[in-house]
Amino acid sequence: MDQAQKKRNAAKASLEYIQDGYILGIGTGSTVNALIELLPSVRNKIDAVVSSSVATTEKLEQLGFEVATLNAVGDLDLYIDGADEATKHMHLIKGGGGALTREKVLAGAARKFVCIIDDSKLVGMLGRFPLPIEVIPMAQSFVSRRLVRMRGQPIWRENFVTDNGNHILDVHNLQITNPLELESRINQIPGIVCVGIFANRPADVLLIAEDSGVRTIGA
Ligand code: 5RP
């Protein structure tokens, strides 16, 4: 089965977590795009929808959804998003699409976070995928030097500006043996807006699309 079909299968499996009257948060990326295409089938269950990026907002609006702000709705019943890497402990690397900051806010605001991935994203230890970090532009060199001290190799994502007007550093070669500790430590560096480790607020449910079907970890 190809990866695109697996992404569609994971997206479809997440629909059953959407209940009547839900305030729903929607992530960003190709797996989430597959979900957005299916959302009209459960439109009557959704009270309000909040988006994690300009790209996702545009797609939702094209399908006739009115996108609410997080400030207007308060907390979310459910947040559904993809990931670049995930462990069975539901720690994630996110931000391949550069939307990590708003994604982390929505995950933090959600009672339940369902993460939809294909099986290529499931890893024993995070860090093969370069770790995205959003930085304010004037702090980019300073933050890079600090990350080198932590034995990472930060590469500036050229010609890319986040929805918040910031830059992304993709950090290669980090050994993420303790995601909780590393997330907290990187968060201490001034100038960083958000680090793409999602461990302090992990996913609650992982839906992993495999050749044989969609496997669920968590509840
Ligand atoms: C965007 C993200 C995405 O969830 C992540 O990059 C996965 O994307 P895709 O579903 O296209 O593989 O974190 O910032």
Short mmCIF file of C-alpha atoms and ligand atoms in Angstrom, two decimals:
data_model
loop_
_atom_site.label_atom_id
_atom_site.label_comp_id
_atom_site.label_asym_id
_atom_site.label_seq_id
_atom_site.Cartn_x
_atom_site.Cartn_y
_atom_site.Cartn_z
CA MET A 1 0.00 0.00 0.00
CA ASP A 2 1.43 3.43 -0.82
CA GLN A 3 2.05 6.11 1.79
CA ALA A 4 -0.71 8.39 0.51
CA GLN A 5 -3.28 5.62 0.99
CA LYS A 6 -1.98 4.95 4.50
CA LYS A 7 -2.34 8.65 5.32
CA ARG A 8 -5.95 8.54 4.09
CA ASN A 9 -6.60 5.45 6.21
CA ALA A 10 -5.19 7.05 9.37
CA ALA A 11 -7.22 10.20 8.68
CA LYS A 12 -10.41 8.19 8.18
CA ALA A 13 -9.86 6.29 11.44
CA SER A 14 -9.66 9.57 13.37
CA LEU A 15 -13.22 10.52 12.35
CA GLU A 16 -14.68 8.21 14.96
CA TYR A 17 -13.18 10.35 17.74
CA ILE A 18 -15.36 13.30 16.68
CA GLN A 19 -18.51 13.43 18.77
CA ASP A 20 -21.65 15.59 18.68
CA GLY A 21 -21.13 19.23 19.61
CA TYR A 22 -17.34 19.04 19.50
CA ILE A 23 -15.00 22.00 19.28
CA LEU A 24 -12.32 20.60 17.04
CA GLY A 25 -8.71 21.64 16.42
CA ILE A 26 -7.10 20.74 13.10
CA GLY A 27 -3.36 20.40 12.49
CA THR A 28 -1.29 20.89 9.36
CA GLY A 29 0.26 18.69 6.67
CA SER A 30 -0.57 16.11 4.04
CA THR A 31 -2.10 13.59 6.47
CA VAL A 32 -4.32 16.31 7.90
CA ASN A 33 -5.22 17.39 4.36
CA ALA A 34 -6.63 13.89 3.84
CA LEU A 35 -8.68 14.40 7.01
CA ILE A 36 -9.95 17.80 5.87
CA GLU A 37 -11.32 16.21 2.70
CA LEU A 38 -13.35 13.83 4.88
CA LEU A 39 -14.58 16.43 7.38
CA PRO A 40 -17.73 17.41 5.44
CA SER A 41 -19.06 13.90 6.22
CA VAL A 42 -19.15 14.79 9.95
CA ARG A 43 -19.96 18.48 9.56
CA ASN A 44 -23.18 18.19 11.59
CA LYS A 45 -21.22 16.98 14.66
CA ILE A 46 -18.81 19.93 14.71
CA ASP A 47 -19.77 23.03 16.72
CA ALA A 48 -16.62 24.97 15.89
CA VAL A 49 -13.29 24.34 14.21
CA VAL A 50 -9.93 25.97 15.02
CA SER A 51 -6.97 25.81 12.65
CA SER A 52 -3.22 25.50 13.29
CA SER A 53 -2.06 27.31 10.14
CA VAL A 54 -2.94 29.61 7.29
CA ALA A 55 -2.73 26.64 4.90
CA THR A 56 -5.22 24.58 6.92
CA THR A 57 -7.55 27.57 7.31
CA GLU A 58 -7.64 28.03 3.54
CA LYS A 59 -8.49 24.37 2.97
CA LEU A 60 -11.22 24.38 5.61
CA GLU A 61 -12.75 27.57 4.21
CA GLN A 62 -12.74 26.12 0.69
CA LEU A 63 -15.01 23.38 2.05
CA GLY A 64 -17.35 25.91 3.64
CA PHE A 65 -16.15 25.65 7.26
CA GLU A 66 -16.06 28.87 9.22
CA VAL A 67 -12.80 28.85 11.17
CA ALA A 68 -12.98 30.15 14.76
CA THR A 69 -10.12 31.58 16.80
CA LEU A 70 -8.87 29.75 19.88
CA ASN A 71 -9.50 32.94 21.86
CA ALA A 72 -13.17 32.82 20.91
CA VAL A 73 -13.85 29.15 21.69
CA GLY A 74 -11.74 28.43 24.77
CA ASP A 75 -10.48 24.86 25.11
CA LEU A 76 -10.83 22.19 22.43
CA ASP A 77 -12.60 18.87 22.86
CA LEU A 78 -10.29 17.21 20.36
CA TYR A 79 -7.16 18.05 18.37
CA ILE A 80 -6.19 15.92 15.37
CA ASP A 81 -2.79 16.31 13.73
CA GLY A 82 -0.01 14.39 12.01
CA ALA A 83 3.65 14.11 13.05
CA ASP A 84 7.07 13.69 11.50
CA GLU A 85 8.10 11.05 14.05
CA ALA A 86 6.36 9.30 16.92
CA THR A 87 7.34 6.78 19.58
CA LYS A 88 5.10 4.24 21.26
CA HIS A 89 5.22 6.55 24.30
CA MET A 90 3.43 9.09 22.08
CA HIS A 91 6.29 11.56 22.14
CA LEU A 92 6.48 13.35 18.79
CA ILE A 93 8.61 15.44 16.51
CA LYS A 94 6.50 17.96 14.64
CA GLY A 95 7.11 21.03 12.52
CA GLY A 96 8.15 19.56 9.17
CA GLY A 97 5.53 21.88 7.73
CA GLY A 98 6.68 24.76 9.92
CA ALA A 99 3.42 25.10 11.86
CA LEU A 100 4.75 23.73 15.17
CA THR A 101 4.02 26.73 17.39
CA ARG A 102 0.30 26.96 16.66
CA GLU A 103 0.13 23.16 16.64
CA LYS A 104 1.63 23.02 20.13
CA VAL A 105 -0.81 25.65 21.36
CA LEU A 106 -3.79 23.69 20.02
CA ALA A 107 -2.46 20.40 21.41
CA GLY A 108 -2.07 22.13 24.78
CA ALA A 109 -5.61 23.45 24.64
CA ALA A 110 -7.14 20.07 23.77
CA ARG A 111 -8.74 17.57 26.13
CA LYS A 112 -7.68 14.84 23.70
CA PHE A 113 -4.93 14.82 21.06
CA VAL A 114 -5.24 12.19 18.36
CA CYS A 115 -2.12 11.86 16.18
CA ILE A 116 -2.48 10.29 12.73
CA ILE A 117 0.57 8.79 11.03
CA ASP A 118 1.62 6.11 8.60
CA ASP A 119 3.94 3.42 9.92
CA SER A 120 7.08 5.02 8.42
CA LYS A 121 6.84 7.68 11.17
CA LEU A 122 6.98 5.25 14.11
CA VAL A 123 10.51 5.16 15.58
CA GLY A 124 12.24 3.66 18.60
CA MET A 125 13.96 6.96 19.44
CA LEU A 126 13.19 10.48 18.16
CA GLY A 127 15.81 12.38 16.20
CA ARG A 128 16.35 10.79 12.81
CA PHE A 129 14.04 13.51 11.47
CA PRO A 130 15.80 16.89 11.90
CA LEU A 131 14.23 18.69 14.85
CA PRO A 132 12.39 21.88 13.76
CA ILE A 133 12.76 24.89 16.04
CA GLU A 134 10.98 28.21 15.46
CA VAL A 135 13.14 31.22 16.35
CA ILE A 136 12.68 34.96 16.15
CA PRO A 137 14.87 36.13 13.25
CA MET A 138 17.25 38.36 15.30
CA ALA A 139 18.14 35.42 17.58
CA GLN A 140 18.84 32.90 14.83
CA SER A 141 22.67 32.92 15.05
CA PHE A 142 22.71 33.02 18.85
CA VAL A 143 20.28 30.11 19.10
CA SER A 144 22.27 28.17 16.48
CA ARG A 145 25.47 28.52 18.55
CA ARG A 146 23.67 27.29 21.66
CA LEU A 147 22.33 24.28 19.75
CA VAL A 148 25.82 23.43 18.47
CA ARG A 149 26.95 23.39 22.11
CA MET A 150 24.24 20.77 22.66
CA ARG A 151 25.86 18.74 19.84
CA GLY A 152 23.16 19.51 17.27
CA GLN A 153 23.74 20.72 13.71
CA PRO A 154 21.22 23.49 13.07
CA ILE A 155 20.42 24.28 9.44
CA TRP A 156 18.42 27.42 8.63
CA ARG A 157 15.32 26.55 6.56
CA GLU A 158 15.98 28.99 3.74
CA ASN A 159 13.22 30.97 2.02
CA PHE A 160 10.72 29.97 4.67
CA VAL A 161 8.84 32.28 7.03
CA THR A 162 6.37 30.86 9.55
CA ASP A 163 2.79 32.09 9.90
CA ASN A 164 4.09 34.02 12.92
CA GLY A 165 6.79 35.83 10.89
CA ASN A 166 9.67 33.77 12.30
CA HIS A 167 12.42 31.44 11.02
CA ILE A 168 12.92 27.69 11.37
CA LEU A 169 16.16 25.92 12.30
CA ASP A 170 16.19 22.20 11.46
CA VAL A 171 18.55 20.55 13.92
CA HIS A 172 20.31 17.40 12.71
CA ASN A 173 22.09 14.66 14.65
CA LEU A 174 20.47 15.16 18.06
CA GLN A 175 20.32 12.06 20.23
CA ILE A 176 16.89 12.49 21.80
CA THR A 177 17.17 9.86 24.52
CA ASN A 178 15.05 11.89 26.96
CA PRO A 179 12.46 13.93 25.01
CA LEU A 180 10.86 15.46 28.12
CA GLU A 181 14.18 16.76 29.41
CA LEU A 182 15.44 17.98 26.02
CA GLU A 183 12.17 19.79 25.24
CA SER A 184 12.42 21.67 28.54
CA ARG A 185 16.13 22.41 28.12
CA ILE A 186 15.79 23.78 24.57
CA ASN A 187 12.81 25.88 25.70
CA GLN A 188 15.18 27.73 28.07
CA ILE A 189 17.23 29.24 25.20
CA PRO A 190 16.15 32.86 24.72
CA GLY A 191 14.85 33.61 21.22
CA ILE A 192 13.23 30.23 20.70
CA VAL A 193 9.52 30.47 20.12
CA CYS A 194 8.85 26.75 20.02
CA VAL A 195 10.72 23.45 19.77
CA GLY A 196 9.19 20.64 17.73
CA ILE A 197 9.47 18.02 20.48
CA PHE A 198 5.98 17.24 21.76
CA ALA A 199 6.70 15.31 24.97
CA ASN A 200 5.49 17.46 27.84
CA ARG A 201 2.15 17.38 26.07
CA PRO A 202 2.32 14.10 24.10
CA ALA A 203 -0.45 12.65 21.95
CA ASP A 204 -3.17 10.74 23.82
CA VAL A 205 -3.90 8.43 20.92
CA LEU A 206 -1.68 7.33 18.04
CA LEU A 207 -3.41 5.99 14.94
CA ILE A 208 -0.77 4.20 12.87
CA ALA A 209 -1.71 3.17 9.35
CA GLU A 210 -0.04 -0.10 8.31
CA ASP A 211 -0.51 -2.45 5.36
CA SER A 212 -2.78 -4.62 7.47
CA GLY A 213 -4.96 -1.82 8.85
CA VAL A 214 -4.86 1.03 11.37
CA ARG A 215 -3.30 0.23 14.74
CA THR A 216 -4.25 2.24 17.83
CA ILE A 217 -1.95 3.07 20.75
CA GLY A 218 -3.50 4.88 23.72
CA ALA A 219 -7.11 5.78 24.37
C1 5RP B 1 3.50 20.43 10.34
C2 5RP B 1 3.62 19.13 11.04
C3 5RP B 1 3.05 17.93 10.38
O1 5RP B 1 2.17 17.31 11.26
C4 5RP B 1 4.13 16.97 10.04
O2 5RP B 1 5.11 17.67 9.27
C5 5RP B 1 3.62 15.76 9.27
O3 5RP B 1 3.23 16.14 7.99
P1 5RP B 1 2.68 15.11 6.92
O4 5RP B 1 1.33 14.69 7.39
O5 5RP B 1 2.63 15.93 5.64
O6 5RP B 1 3.64 13.97 6.82
O7 5RP B 1 4.12 19.02 12.12
O8 5RP B 1 4.15 21.45 11.04
#
